[in-house]
Tab-separated table of C-alpha atoms in Angstrom:
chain	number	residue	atom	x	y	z
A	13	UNK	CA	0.000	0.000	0.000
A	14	UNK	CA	1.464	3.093	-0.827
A	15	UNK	CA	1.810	5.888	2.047
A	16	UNK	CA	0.618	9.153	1.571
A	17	UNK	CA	3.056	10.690	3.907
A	18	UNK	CA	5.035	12.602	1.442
A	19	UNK	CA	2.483	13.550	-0.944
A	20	UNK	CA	1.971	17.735	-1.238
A	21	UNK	CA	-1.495	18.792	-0.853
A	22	UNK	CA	-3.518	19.793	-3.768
A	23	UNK	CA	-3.230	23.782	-4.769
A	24	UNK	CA	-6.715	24.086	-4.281
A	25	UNK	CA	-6.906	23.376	-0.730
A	26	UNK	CA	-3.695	24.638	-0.048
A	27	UNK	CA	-5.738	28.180	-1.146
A	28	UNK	CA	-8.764	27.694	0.967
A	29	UNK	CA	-6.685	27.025	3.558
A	30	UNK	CA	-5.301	30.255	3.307
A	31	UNK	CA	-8.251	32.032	2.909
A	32	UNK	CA	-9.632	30.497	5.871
A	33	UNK	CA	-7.072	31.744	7.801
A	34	UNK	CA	-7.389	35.526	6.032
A	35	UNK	CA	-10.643	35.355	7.169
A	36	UNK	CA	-10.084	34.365	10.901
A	37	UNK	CA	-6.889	36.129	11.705
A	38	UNK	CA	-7.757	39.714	9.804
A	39	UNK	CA	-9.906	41.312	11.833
A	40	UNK	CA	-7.063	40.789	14.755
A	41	UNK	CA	-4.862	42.042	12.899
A	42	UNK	CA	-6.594	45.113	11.951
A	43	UNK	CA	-7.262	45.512	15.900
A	44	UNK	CA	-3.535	45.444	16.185
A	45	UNK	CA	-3.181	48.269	13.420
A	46	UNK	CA	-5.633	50.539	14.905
A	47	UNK	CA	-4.370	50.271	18.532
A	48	UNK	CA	-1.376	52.665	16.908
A	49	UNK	CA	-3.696	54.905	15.251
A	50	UNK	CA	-3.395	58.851	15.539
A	51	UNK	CA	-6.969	59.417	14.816
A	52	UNK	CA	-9.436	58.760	18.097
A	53	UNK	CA	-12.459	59.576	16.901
A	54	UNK	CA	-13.141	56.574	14.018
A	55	UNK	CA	-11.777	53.694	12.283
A	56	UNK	CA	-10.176	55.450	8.870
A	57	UNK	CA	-7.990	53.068	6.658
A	58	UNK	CA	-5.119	53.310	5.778
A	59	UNK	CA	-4.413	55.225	9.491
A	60	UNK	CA	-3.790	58.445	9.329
A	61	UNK	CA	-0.472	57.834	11.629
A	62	UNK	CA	0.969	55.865	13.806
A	63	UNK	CA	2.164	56.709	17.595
A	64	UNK	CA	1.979	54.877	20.438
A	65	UNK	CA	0.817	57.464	23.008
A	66	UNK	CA	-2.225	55.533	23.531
A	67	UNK	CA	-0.561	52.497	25.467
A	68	UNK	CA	0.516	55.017	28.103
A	69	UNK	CA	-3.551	56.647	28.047
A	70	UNK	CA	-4.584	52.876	28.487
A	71	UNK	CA	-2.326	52.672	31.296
A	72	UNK	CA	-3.414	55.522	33.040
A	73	UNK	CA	-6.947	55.029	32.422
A	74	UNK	CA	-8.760	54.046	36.432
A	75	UNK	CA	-11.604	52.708	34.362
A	76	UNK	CA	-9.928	50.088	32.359
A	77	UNK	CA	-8.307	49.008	35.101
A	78	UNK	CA	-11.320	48.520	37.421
A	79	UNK	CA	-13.232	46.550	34.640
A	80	UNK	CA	-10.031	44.027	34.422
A	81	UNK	CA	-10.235	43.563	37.772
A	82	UNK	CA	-13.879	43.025	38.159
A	83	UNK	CA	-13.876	40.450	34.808
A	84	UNK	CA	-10.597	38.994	36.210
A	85	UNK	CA	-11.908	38.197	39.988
A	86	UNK	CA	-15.258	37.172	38.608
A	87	UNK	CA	-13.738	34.536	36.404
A	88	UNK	CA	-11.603	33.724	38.856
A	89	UNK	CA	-14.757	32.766	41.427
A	90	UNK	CA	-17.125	31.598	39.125
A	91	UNK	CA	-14.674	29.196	38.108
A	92	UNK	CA	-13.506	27.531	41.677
A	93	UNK	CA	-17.402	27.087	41.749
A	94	UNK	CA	-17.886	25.524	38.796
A	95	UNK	CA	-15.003	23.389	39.579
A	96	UNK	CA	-16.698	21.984	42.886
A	97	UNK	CA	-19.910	21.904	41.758
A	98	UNK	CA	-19.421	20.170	37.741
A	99	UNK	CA	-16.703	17.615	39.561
A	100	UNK	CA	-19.261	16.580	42.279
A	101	UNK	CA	-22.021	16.226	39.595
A	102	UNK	CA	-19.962	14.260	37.196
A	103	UNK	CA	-18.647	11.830	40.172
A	104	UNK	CA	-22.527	11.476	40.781
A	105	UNK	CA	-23.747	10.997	37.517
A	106	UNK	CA	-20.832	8.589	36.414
A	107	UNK	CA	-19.872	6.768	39.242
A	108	UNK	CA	-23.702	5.838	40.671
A	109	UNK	CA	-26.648	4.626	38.739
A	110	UNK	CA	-30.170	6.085	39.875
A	111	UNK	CA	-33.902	6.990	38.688
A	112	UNK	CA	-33.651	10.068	36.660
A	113	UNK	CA	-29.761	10.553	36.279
A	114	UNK	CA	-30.027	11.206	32.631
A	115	UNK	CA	-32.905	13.421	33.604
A	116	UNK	CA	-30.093	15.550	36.014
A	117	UNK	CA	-27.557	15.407	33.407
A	118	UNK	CA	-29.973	16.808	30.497
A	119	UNK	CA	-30.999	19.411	33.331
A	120	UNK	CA	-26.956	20.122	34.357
A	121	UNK	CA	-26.460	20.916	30.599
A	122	UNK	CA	-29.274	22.731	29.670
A	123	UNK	CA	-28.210	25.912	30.660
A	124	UNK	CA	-25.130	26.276	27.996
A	125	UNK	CA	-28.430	25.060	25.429
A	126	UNK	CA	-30.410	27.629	26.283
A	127	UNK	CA	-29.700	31.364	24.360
A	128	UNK	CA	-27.538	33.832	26.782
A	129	UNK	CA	-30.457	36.178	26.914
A	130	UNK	CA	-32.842	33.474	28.377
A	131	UNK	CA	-30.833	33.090	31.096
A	132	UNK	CA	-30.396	36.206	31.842
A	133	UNK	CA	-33.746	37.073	31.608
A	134	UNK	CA	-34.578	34.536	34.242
A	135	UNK	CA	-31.504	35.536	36.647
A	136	UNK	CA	-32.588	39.264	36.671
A	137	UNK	CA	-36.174	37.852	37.440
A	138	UNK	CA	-34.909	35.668	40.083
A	139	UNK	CA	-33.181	38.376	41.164
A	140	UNK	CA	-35.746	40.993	41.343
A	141	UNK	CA	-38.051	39.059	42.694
A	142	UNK	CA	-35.817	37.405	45.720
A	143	UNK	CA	-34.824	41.597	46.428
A	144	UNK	CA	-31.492	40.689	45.738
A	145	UNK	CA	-29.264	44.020	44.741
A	146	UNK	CA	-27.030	43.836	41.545
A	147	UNK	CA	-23.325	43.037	43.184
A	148	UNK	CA	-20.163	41.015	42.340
A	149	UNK	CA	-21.954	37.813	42.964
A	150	UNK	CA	-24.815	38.192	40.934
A	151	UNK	CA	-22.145	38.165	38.196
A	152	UNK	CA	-20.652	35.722	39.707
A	153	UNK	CA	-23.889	33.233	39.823
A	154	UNK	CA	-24.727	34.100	36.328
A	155	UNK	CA	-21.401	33.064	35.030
A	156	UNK	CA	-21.459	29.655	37.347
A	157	UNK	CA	-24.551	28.364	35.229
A	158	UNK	CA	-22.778	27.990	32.174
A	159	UNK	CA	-19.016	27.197	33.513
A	160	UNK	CA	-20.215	24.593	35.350
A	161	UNK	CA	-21.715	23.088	32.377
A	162	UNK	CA	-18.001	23.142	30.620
A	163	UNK	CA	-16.402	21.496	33.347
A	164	UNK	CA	-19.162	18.820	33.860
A	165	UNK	CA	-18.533	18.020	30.410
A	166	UNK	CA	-14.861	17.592	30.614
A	167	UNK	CA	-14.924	15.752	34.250
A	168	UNK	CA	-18.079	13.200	33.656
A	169	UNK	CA	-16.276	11.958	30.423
A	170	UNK	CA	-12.687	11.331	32.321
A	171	UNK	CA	-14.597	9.605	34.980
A	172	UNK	CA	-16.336	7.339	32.191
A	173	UNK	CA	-12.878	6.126	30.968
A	174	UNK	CA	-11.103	5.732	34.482
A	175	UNK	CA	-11.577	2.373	36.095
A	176	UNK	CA	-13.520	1.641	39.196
A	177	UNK	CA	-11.642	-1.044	39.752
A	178	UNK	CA	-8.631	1.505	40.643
A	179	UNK	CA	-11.390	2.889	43.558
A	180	UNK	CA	-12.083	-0.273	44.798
A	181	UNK	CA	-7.913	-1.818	45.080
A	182	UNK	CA	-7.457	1.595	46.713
A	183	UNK	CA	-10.021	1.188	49.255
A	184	UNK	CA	-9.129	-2.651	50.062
A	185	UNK	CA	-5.735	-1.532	50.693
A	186	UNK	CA	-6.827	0.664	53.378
A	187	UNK	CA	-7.071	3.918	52.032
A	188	UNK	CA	-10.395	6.315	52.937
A	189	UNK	CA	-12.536	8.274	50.699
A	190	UNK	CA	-10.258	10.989	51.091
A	191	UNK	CA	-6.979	9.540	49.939
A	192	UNK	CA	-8.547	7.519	47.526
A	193	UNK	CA	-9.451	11.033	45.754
A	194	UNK	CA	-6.184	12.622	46.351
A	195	UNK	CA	-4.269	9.790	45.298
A	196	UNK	CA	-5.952	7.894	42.885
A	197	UNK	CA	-9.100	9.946	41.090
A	198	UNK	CA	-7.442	12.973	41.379
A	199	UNK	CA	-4.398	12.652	39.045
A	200	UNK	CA	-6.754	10.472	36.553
A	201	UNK	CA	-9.328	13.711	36.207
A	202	UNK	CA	-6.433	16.386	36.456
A	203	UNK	CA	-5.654	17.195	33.401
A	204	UNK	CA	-9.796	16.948	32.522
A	205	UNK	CA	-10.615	19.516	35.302
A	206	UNK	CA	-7.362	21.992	34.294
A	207	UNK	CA	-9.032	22.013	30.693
A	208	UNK	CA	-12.479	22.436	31.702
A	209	UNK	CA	-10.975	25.182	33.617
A	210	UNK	CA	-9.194	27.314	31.668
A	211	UNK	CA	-12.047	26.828	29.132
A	212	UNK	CA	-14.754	28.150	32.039
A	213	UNK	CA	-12.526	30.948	32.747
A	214	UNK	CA	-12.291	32.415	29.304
A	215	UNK	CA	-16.160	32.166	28.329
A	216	UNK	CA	-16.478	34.158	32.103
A	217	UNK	CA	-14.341	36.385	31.197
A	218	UNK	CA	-15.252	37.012	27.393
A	219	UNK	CA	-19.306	36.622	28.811
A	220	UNK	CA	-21.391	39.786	27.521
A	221	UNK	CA	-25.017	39.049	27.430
A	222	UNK	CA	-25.769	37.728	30.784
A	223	UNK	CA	-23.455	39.898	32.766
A	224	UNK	CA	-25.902	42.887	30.661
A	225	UNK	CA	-28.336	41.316	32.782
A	226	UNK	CA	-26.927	40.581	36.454
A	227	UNK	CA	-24.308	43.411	36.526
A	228	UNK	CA	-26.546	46.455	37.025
A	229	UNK	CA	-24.013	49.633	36.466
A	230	UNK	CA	-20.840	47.297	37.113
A	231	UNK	CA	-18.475	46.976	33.567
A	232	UNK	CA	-16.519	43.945	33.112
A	233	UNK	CA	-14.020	44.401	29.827
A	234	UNK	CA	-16.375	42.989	27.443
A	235	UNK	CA	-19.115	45.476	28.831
A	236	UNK	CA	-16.277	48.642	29.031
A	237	UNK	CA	-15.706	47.665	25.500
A	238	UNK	CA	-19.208	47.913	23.901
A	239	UNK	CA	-19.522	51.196	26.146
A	240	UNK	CA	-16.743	52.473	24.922
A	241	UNK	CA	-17.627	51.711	21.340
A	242	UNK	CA	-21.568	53.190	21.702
A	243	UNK	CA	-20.363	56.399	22.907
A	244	UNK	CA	-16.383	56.540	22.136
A	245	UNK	CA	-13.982	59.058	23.944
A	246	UNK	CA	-10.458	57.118	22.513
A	247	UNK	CA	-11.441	55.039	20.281
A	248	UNK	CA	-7.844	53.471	20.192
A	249	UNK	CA	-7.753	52.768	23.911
A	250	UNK	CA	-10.591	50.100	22.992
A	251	UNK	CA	-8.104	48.650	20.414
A	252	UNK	CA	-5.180	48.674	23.238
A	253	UNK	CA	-7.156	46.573	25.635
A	254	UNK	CA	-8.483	44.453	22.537
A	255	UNK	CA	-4.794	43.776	21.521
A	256	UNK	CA	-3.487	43.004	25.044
A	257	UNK	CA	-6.486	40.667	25.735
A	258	UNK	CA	-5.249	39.036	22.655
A	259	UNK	CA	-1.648	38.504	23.290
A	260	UNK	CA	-2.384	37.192	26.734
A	261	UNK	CA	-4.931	34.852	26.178
């Protein structure tokens, strides 16, 4: 049989290839360009100039700074949570078989089904009508409902591939629930939960829809940004934060 190891790939796709990745990566790149741009007010190509005065108005800028902090620390929460809570549900739906757990796992992932603005809608109305005031952790509980989806999904399917029979030598050799989870189930889900983490923490902190809904007048960055863009004061500041969210991520 002959191997198709060293065979080129056609032209054709070579090109569409290419043009996929025009298509995905341009945009970016034109965030980068205007993030340099002398002219504040709107987007005009080619730029006008080019200076970089408007890293050190980014800098200086209190309310960039307190949205970063407010998207960075609600991530940060909202994640632990859905950490606990998506682990604990996976071990439950995985490990145990009762009446209705496909009913609890349907209901577990519904939330990342549903659109963002139906679950906002029903947070703010749970919210209003509990009297609960617009704070931190009414971001924070908003963002839980769909992070905890993304680890659930990550943790229940490492659990289906790890052996029980690992659990059950551990336990006959003395160990309780407790070291049996640090030693043995813990290193076989790590790596599941550290992806299901990182991926909770970026939809929190790229979330725009439901935070509109459980922040009140609070901005996370992805809130600053839209304001900033509705009613612009330096436009290129917008593109600074764009372009650093970028290169960290």
């Amino acid at each position: 049989m002959r191997s198709d190891r060293g065979q080129s790939a056609p032209l054709g796709l070579k090109i569409a290839a290419a043009c996929g990745l025009l298509f995905l990566h341009l945009p970016i790149l034109l965030i980068f360009v205007y993030a340099f741009t002398t002219e504040e007010k709107s987007f005009v190509w080619p730029p006008p100039g080019l200076t970089t005065q408007w890293f050190a108005v980014t800098w200086y800028r209190p309310d960039v700074w307190e949205a970063l902090s407010l998207s960075v620390r609600v991530a940060a929460v909202s994640t632990a949570i859905a950490l606990v809570l998506g682990t604990l549900c996976a071990a439950a739906v995985s490990r145990t078989k009762f009446f209705g757990r496909e009913t609890i796992s349907l209901l577990v992932i519904l939330p990342i089904a549903l659109p963002g603005i139906i679950t906002g809608i029903a947070l703010r109305s749970a919210f209003s009508l509990a009297d609960i005031p617009f704070s931190f952790w009414t971001i924070v509980l908003g963002h839980a409902t769909f992070c905890v989806v993304v680890v659930y999904n990550n943790a229940v399917a490492r659990f289906r591939r790890t052996s029980g029979s690992m659990i059950e030598a551990s336990m006959d050799l003395g160990a309780d629930g407790f070291q049996t989870f640090r030693h043995v189930v813990l290193p076989n889900i790590a790596t599941a939960l550290l992806a299901g983490g990182m991926l909770a923490f970026a939809l929190s902190f790229d979330e725009v829809i439901v935070t509109t809904f459980t922040a009140g007048q609070q901005q996370t960055v992805p809130i600053w940004m839209l304001e900033e863009l509705i009613r612009p004061r330096q436009r290129p500041v917008t593109n600074v934060v764009a372009m650093v969210v970028v290169l960290v991520t």
